mmCIF file of C-alpha atoms in Angstrom:
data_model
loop_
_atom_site.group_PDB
_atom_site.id
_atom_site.type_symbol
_atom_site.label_atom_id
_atom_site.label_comp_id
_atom_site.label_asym_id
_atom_site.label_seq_id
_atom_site.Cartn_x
_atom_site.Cartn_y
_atom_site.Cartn_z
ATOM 1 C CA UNK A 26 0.000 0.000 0.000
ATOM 2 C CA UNK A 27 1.503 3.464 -1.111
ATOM 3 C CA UNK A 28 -1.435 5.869 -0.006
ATOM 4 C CA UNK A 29 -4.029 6.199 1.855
ATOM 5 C CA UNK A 30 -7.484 5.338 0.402
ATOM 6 C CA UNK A 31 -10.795 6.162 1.533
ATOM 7 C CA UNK A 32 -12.024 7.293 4.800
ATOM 8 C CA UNK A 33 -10.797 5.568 8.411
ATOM 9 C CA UNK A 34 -13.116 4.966 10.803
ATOM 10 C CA UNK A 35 -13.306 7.005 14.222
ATOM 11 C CA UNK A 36 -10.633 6.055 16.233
ATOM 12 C CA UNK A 37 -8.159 3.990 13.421
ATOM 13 C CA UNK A 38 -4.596 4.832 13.980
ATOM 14 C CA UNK A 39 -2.561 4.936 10.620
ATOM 15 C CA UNK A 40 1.152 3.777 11.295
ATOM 16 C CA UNK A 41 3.820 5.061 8.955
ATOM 17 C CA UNK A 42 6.573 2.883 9.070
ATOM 18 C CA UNK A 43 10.055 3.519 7.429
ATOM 19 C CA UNK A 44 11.430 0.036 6.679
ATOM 20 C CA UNK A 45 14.576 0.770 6.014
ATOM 21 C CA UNK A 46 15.098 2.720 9.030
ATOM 22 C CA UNK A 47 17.381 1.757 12.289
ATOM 23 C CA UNK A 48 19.271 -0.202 8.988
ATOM 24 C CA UNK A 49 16.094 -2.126 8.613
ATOM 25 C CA UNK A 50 15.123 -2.529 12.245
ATOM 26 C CA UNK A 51 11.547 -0.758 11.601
ATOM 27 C CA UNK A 52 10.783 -3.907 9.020
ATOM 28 C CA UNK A 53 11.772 -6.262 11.207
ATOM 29 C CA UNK A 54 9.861 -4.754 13.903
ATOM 30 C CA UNK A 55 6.458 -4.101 11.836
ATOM 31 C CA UNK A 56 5.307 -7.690 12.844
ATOM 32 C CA UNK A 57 5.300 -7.634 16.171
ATOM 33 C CA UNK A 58 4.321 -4.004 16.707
ATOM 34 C CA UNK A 59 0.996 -5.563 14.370
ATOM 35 C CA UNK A 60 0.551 -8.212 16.846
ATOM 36 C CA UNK A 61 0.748 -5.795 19.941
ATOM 37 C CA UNK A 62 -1.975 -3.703 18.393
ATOM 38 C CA UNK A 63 -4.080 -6.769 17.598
ATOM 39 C CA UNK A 64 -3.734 -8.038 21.279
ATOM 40 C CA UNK A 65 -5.150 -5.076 22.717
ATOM 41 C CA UNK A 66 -7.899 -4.182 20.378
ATOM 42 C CA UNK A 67 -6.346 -1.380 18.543
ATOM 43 C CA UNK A 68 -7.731 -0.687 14.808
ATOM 44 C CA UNK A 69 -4.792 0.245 12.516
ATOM 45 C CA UNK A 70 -3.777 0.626 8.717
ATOM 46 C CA UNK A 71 -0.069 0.293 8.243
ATOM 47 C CA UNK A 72 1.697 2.108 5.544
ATOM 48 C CA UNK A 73 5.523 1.860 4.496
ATOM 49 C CA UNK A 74 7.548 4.680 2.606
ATOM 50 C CA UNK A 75 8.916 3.686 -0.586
ATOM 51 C CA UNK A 76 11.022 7.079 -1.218
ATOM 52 C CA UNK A 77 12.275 10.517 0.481
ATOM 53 C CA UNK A 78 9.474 12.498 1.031
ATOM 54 C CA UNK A 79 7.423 9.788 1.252
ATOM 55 C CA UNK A 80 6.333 10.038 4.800
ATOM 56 C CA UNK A 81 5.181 13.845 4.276
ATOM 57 C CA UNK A 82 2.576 12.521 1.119
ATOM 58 C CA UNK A 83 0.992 10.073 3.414
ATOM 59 C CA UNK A 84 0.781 12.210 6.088
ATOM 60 C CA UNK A 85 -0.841 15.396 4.430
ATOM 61 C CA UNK A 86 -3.270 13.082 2.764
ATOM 62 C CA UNK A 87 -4.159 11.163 5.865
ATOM 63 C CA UNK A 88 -4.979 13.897 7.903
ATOM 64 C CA UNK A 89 -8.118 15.086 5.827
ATOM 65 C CA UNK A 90 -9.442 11.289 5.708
ATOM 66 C CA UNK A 91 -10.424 10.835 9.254
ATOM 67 C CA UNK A 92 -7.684 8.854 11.232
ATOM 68 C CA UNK A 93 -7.539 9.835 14.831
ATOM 69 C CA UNK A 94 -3.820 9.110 15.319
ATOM 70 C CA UNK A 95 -0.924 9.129 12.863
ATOM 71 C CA UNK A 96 1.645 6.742 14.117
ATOM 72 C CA UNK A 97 5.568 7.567 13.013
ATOM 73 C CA UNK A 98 7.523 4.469 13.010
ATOM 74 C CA UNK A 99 10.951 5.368 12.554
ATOM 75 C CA UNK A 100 13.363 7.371 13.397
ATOM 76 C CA UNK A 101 14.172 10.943 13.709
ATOM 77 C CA UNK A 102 13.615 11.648 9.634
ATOM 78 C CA UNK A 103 10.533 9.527 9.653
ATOM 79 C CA UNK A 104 9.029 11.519 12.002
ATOM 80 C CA UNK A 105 10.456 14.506 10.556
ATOM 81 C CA UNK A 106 8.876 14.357 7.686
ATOM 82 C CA UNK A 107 5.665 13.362 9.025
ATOM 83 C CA UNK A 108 5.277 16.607 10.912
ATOM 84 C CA UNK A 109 5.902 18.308 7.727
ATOM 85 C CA UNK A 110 3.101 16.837 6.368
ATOM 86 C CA UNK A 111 0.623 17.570 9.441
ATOM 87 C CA UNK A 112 1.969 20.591 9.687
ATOM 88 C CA UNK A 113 1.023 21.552 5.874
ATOM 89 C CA UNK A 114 -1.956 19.895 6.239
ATOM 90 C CA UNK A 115 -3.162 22.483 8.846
ATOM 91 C CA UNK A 116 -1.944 25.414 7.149
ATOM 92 C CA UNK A 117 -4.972 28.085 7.033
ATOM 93 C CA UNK A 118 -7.078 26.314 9.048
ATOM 94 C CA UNK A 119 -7.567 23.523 6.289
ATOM 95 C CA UNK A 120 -7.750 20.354 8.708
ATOM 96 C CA UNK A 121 -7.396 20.119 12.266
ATOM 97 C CA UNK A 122 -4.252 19.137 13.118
ATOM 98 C CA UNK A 123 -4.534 14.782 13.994
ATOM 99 C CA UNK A 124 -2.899 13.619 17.023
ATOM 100 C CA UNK A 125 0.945 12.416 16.352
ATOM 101 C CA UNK A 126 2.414 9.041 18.061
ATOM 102 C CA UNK A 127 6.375 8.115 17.855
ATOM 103 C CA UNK A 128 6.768 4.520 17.577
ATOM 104 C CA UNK A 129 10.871 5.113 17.748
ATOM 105 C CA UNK A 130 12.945 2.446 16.258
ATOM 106 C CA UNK A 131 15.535 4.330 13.826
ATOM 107 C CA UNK A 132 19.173 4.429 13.812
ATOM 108 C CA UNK A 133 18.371 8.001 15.799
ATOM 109 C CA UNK A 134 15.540 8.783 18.032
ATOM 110 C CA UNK A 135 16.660 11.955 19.613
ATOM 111 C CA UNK A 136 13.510 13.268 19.912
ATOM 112 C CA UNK A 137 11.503 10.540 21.409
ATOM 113 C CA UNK A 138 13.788 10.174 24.304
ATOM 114 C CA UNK A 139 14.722 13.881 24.660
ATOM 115 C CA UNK A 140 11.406 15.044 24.768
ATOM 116 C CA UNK A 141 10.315 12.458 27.745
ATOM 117 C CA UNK A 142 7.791 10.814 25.567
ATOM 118 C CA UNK A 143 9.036 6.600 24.730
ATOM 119 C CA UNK A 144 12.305 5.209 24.882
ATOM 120 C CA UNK A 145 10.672 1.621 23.655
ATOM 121 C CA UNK A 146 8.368 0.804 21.050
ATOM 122 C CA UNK A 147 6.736 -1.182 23.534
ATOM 123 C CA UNK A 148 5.871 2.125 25.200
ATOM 124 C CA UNK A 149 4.598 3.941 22.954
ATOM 125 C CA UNK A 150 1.946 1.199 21.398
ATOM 126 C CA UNK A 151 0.692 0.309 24.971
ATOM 127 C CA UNK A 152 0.127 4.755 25.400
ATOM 128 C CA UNK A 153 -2.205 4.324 21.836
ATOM 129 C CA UNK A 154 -4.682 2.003 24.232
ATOM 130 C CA UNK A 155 -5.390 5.406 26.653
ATOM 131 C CA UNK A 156 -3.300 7.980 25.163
ATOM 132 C CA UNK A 157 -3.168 11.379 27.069
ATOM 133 C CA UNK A 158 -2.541 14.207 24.438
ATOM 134 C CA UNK A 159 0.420 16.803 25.238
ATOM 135 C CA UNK A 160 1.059 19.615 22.919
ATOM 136 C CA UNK A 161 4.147 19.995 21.800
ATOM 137 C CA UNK A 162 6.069 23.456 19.752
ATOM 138 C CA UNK A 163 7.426 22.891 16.250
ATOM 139 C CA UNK A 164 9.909 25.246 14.407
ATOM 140 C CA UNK A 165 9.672 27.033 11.436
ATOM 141 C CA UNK A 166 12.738 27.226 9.117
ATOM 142 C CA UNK A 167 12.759 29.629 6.133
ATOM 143 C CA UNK A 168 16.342 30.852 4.467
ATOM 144 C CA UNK A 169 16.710 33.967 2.360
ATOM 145 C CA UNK A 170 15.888 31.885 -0.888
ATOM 146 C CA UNK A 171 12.564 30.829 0.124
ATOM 147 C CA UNK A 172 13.497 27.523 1.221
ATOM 148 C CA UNK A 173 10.399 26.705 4.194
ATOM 149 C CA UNK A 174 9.996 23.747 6.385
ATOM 150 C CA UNK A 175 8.871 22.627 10.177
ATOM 151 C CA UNK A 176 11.168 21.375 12.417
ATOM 152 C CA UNK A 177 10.237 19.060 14.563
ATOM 153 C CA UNK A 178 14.100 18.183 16.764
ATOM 154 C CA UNK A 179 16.930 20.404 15.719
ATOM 155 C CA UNK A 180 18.708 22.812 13.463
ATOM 156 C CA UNK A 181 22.032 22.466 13.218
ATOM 157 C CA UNK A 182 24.727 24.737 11.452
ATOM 158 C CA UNK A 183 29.153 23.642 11.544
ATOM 159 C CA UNK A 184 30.728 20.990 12.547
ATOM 160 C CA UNK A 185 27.516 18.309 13.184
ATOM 161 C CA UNK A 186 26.059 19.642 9.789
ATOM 162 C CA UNK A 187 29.500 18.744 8.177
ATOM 163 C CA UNK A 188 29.156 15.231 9.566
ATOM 164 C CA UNK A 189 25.938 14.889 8.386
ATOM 165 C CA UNK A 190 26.648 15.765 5.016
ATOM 166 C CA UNK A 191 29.932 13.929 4.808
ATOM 167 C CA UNK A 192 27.657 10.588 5.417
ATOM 168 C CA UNK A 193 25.054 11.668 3.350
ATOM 169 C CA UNK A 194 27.439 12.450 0.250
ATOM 170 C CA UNK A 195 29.721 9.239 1.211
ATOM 171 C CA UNK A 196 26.756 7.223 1.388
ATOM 172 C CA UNK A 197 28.320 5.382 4.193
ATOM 173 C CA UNK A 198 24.755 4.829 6.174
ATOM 174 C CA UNK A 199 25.221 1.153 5.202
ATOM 175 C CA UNK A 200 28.442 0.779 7.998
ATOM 176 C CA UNK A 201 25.833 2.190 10.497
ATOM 177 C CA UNK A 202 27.575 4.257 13.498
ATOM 178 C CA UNK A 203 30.715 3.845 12.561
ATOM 179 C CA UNK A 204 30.480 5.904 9.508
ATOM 180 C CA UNK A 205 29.702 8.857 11.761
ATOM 181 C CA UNK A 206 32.306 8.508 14.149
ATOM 182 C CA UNK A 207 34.829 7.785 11.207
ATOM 183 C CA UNK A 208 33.394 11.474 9.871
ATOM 184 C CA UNK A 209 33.198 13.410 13.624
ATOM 185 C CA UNK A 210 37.466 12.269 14.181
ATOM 186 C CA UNK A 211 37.720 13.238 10.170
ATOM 187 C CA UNK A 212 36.355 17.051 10.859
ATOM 188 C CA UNK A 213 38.306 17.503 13.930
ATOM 189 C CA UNK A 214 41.077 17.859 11.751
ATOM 190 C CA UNK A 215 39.385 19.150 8.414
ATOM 191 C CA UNK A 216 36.631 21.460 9.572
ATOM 192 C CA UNK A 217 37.062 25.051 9.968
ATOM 193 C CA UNK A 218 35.122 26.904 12.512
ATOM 194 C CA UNK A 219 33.528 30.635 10.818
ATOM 195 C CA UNK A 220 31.995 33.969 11.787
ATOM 196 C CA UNK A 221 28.193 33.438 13.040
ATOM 197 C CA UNK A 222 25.950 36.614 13.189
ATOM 198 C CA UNK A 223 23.043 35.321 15.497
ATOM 199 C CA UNK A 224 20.064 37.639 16.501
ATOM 200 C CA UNK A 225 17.338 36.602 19.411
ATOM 201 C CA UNK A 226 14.160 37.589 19.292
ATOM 202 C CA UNK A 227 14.583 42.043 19.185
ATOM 203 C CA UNK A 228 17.601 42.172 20.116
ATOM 204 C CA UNK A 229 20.276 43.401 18.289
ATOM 205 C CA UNK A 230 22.663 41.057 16.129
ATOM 206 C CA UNK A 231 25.515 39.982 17.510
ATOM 207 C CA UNK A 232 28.405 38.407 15.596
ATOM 208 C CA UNK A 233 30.355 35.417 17.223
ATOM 209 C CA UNK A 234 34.134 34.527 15.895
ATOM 210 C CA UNK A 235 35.633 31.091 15.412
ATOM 211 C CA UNK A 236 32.413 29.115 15.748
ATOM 212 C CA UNK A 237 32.092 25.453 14.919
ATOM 213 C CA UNK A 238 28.529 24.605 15.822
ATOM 214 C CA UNK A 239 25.126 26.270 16.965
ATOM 215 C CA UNK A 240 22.692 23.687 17.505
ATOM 216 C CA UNK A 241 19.259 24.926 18.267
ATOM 217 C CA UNK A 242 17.098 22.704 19.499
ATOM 218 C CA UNK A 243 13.446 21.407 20.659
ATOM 219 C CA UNK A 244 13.937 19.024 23.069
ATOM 220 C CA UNK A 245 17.174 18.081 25.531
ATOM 221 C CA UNK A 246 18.854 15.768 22.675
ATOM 222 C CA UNK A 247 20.370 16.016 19.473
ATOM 223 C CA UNK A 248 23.065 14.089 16.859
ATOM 224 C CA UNK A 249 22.325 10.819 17.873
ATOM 225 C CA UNK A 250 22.180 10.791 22.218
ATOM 226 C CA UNK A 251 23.972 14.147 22.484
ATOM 227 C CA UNK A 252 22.667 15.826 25.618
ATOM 228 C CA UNK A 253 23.801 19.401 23.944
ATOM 229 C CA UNK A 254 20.870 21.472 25.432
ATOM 230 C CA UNK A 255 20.043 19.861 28.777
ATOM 231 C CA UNK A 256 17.332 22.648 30.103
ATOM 232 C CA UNK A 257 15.300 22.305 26.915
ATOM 233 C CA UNK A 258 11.583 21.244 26.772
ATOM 234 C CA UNK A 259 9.217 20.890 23.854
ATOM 235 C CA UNK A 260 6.466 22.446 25.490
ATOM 236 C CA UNK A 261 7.391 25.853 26.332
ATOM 237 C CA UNK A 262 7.130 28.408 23.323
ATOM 238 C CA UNK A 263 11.006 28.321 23.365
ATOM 239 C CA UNK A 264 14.048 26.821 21.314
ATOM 240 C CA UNK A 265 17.308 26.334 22.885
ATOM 241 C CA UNK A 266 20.407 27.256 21.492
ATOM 242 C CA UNK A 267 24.396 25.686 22.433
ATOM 243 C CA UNK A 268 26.557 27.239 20.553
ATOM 244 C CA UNK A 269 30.783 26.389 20.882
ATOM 245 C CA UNK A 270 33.218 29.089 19.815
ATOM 246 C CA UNK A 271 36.428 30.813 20.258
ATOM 247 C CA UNK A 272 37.978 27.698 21.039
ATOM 248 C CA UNK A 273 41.216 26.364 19.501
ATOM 249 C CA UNK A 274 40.955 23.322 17.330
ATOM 250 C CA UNK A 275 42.513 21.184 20.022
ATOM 251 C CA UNK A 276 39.952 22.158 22.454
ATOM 252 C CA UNK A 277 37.267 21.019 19.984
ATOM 253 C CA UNK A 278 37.461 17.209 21.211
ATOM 254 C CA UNK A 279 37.254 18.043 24.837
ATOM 255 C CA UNK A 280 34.836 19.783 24.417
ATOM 256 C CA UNK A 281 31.982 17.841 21.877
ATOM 257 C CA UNK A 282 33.235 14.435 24.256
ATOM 258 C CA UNK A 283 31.416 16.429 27.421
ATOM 259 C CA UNK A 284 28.004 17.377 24.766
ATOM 260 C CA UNK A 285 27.129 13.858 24.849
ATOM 261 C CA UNK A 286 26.164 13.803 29.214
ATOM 262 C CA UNK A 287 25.180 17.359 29.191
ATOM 263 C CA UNK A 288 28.399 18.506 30.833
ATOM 264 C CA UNK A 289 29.691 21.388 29.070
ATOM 265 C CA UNK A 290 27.074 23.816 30.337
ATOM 266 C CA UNK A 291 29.309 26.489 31.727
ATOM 267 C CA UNK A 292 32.574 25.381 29.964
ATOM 268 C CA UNK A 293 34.853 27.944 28.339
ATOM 269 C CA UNK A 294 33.678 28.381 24.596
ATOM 270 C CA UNK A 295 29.821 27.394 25.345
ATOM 271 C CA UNK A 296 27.366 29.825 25.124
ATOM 272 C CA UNK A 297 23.889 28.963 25.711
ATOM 273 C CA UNK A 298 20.684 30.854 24.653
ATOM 274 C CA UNK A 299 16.655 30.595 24.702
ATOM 275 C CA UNK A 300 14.370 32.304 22.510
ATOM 276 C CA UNK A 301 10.931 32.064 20.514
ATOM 277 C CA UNK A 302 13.083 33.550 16.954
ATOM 278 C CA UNK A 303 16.401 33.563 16.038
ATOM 279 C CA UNK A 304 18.110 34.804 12.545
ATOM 280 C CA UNK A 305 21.139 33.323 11.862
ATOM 281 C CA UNK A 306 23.727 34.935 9.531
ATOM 282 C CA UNK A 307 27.422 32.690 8.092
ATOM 283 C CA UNK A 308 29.353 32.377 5.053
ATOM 284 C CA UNK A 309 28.031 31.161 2.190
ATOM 285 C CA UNK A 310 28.675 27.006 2.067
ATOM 286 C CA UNK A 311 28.726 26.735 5.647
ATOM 287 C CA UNK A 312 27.125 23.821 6.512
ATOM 288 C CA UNK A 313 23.257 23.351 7.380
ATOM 289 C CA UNK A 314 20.923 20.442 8.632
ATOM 290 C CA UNK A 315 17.273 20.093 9.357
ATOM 291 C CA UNK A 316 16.428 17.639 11.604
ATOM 292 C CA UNK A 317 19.201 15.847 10.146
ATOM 293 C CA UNK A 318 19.042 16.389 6.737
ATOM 294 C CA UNK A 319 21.340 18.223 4.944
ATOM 295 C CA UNK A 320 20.660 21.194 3.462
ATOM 296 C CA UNK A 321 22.003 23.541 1.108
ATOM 297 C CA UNK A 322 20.908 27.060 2.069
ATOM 298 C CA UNK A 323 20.899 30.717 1.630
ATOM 299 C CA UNK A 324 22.339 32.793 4.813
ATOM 300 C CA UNK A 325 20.990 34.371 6.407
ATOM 301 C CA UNK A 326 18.034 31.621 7.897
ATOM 302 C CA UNK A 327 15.411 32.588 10.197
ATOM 303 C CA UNK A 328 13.892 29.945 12.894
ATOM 304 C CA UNK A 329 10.776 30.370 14.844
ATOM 305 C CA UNK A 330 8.818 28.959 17.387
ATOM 306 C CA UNK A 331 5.090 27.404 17.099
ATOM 307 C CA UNK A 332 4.099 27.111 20.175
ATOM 308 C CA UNK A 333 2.089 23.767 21.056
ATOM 309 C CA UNK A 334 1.621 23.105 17.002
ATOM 310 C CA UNK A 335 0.677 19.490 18.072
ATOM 311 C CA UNK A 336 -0.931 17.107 19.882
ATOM 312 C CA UNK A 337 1.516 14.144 20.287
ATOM 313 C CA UNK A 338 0.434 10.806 22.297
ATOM 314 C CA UNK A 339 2.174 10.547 25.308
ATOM 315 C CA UNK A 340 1.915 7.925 28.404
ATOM 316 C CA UNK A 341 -1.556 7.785 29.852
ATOM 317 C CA UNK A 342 -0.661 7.626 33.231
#
């Protein structure tokens, strides 16, 4: 099945599942998440992506036919692109926006765990039975060329973007982690950090030398378990921002190895922000990613806060 069809009956939850996520754990996982829901008496319609982009066309079409959940099984880019399509699906007022479930079970599921909602999949399909509904903020990402999507995790711009699009352009995803810690030691050495004119909310833009990454994000986590903005929660009109600069490239190591338990809060080189807008101003080049995808943008970018955009299923309890 490659789209939905039809109208779902009152209370159907539509799962989305990436097979080829987690390196092909979410296919191996699809039959026993079926059996879960068919234990407990959960109607469902299952659909798998076939292509990029494929998540977003299911989604946008599913929310106008009448599901009451939409069900991302995946990881990080699965459900990214699934908010994208709820998200345009809402725009104007057209459909009300349908309540959003993580089933996690990618190679990444940064925001699942760093937003406190399920670190299992068991979790998450026994919160469908008697879900409680929390609403969550989503970004908005535009750049100066008209580029425009929804963010539901993280924007990233230096050094983790560079990893990211090493991968990508390598096409090394098929060695799994190893590929990205192969690329994080290769851009200690060929990286360069740049100037990065940031602006928050009205205040007046200030420009920050030698810096090799500004990660502003939604929840707590980011990059694949990195605990770079500990203090951040997806329910509070705000993004957080961790920015590391003015350090010399031998400090660079220390300093990312300390990211991944939250520990360089209040290290020299770390500056950390909160705000509901930021603009964001570097060279042309410099790396960018959207919730992990790479992307090749105009500076300067803008990034904005929607405060509780959705409704995601969390724990019932």
């Amino acid at each position: 099945m490659t789209e939905v069809i039809g109208l779902a009956l009152p209370g159907r939850v539509l799962i989305i599942a990436n097979p080829v996520a987690g390196h092909g754990r979410t296919k191996k996982r699809l039959p026993a998440v079926r059996s879960a829901l068919d234990e407990i008496g959960i109607p469902y319609d299952v659909v798998e992506t076939e292509h990029r982009g494929h998540a977003t066309e299911i989604s946008r079409a599913a929310a106008a036919n009448g599901y009451s959940v939409l069900a991302a099984m995946g990881g990080d880019g699965t459900l990214s692109e699934v908010v994208n399509g709820l998200m345009e699906a809402s725009e104007g007022g057209r459909e009300k926006p349908v309540k959003l479930a993580v089933i996690p079970s990618g190679t990444g599921n940064d925001f699942a765990v760093g937003s406190g909602l399920f670190a299992t999949w068991e979790e998450a399909v026994r919160a469908l039975l008697r879900p409680n509904v929390k609403y969550m903020d989503v970004f908005q990402f535009s750049d100066s060329a008209g580029l425009s999507r929804y963010v539901v995790n993280s924007v990233g711009v230096g050094y983790d973007a560079y990893v990211v699009k090493r991968v990508s352009e390598l096409g090394s995803r098929k060695i799994g982690g190893l590929s990205y810690m192969y690329e994080a030691l290769r851009g200690l050495f060929f990286f360069g950090p740049a100037r990065l004119s940031l602006s928050f909310d009205d205040e007046p833009e200030v420009q920050y030398e030698k810096t090799w990454l500004c990660a502003i994000t939604n929840s707590a986590i980011f990059g694949g378990g990195l605990k770079v903005n500990p203090g951040a929660l997806t329910d509070d009109g705000r993004m957080n921002v961790a920015f590391l600069q003015g350090v010399p490239r031998r400090g660079l190591l220390p300093l990312i190895l300390l990211v991944r338990s939250g520990k360089h809060v209040g290290k020299k080189g770390v500056v950390m922000r909160d705000a509901s807008a930021i603009k964001l101003s570097a060279p042309d080049g410099f790396p960018c990613h959207v919730d992990g995808d790479t992307v090749d943008v105009r500076f300067p970018v803008t990034v904005r806060v929607l405060p509780g955009a959705l409704p995601f299923v969390a724990n019932g309890t």
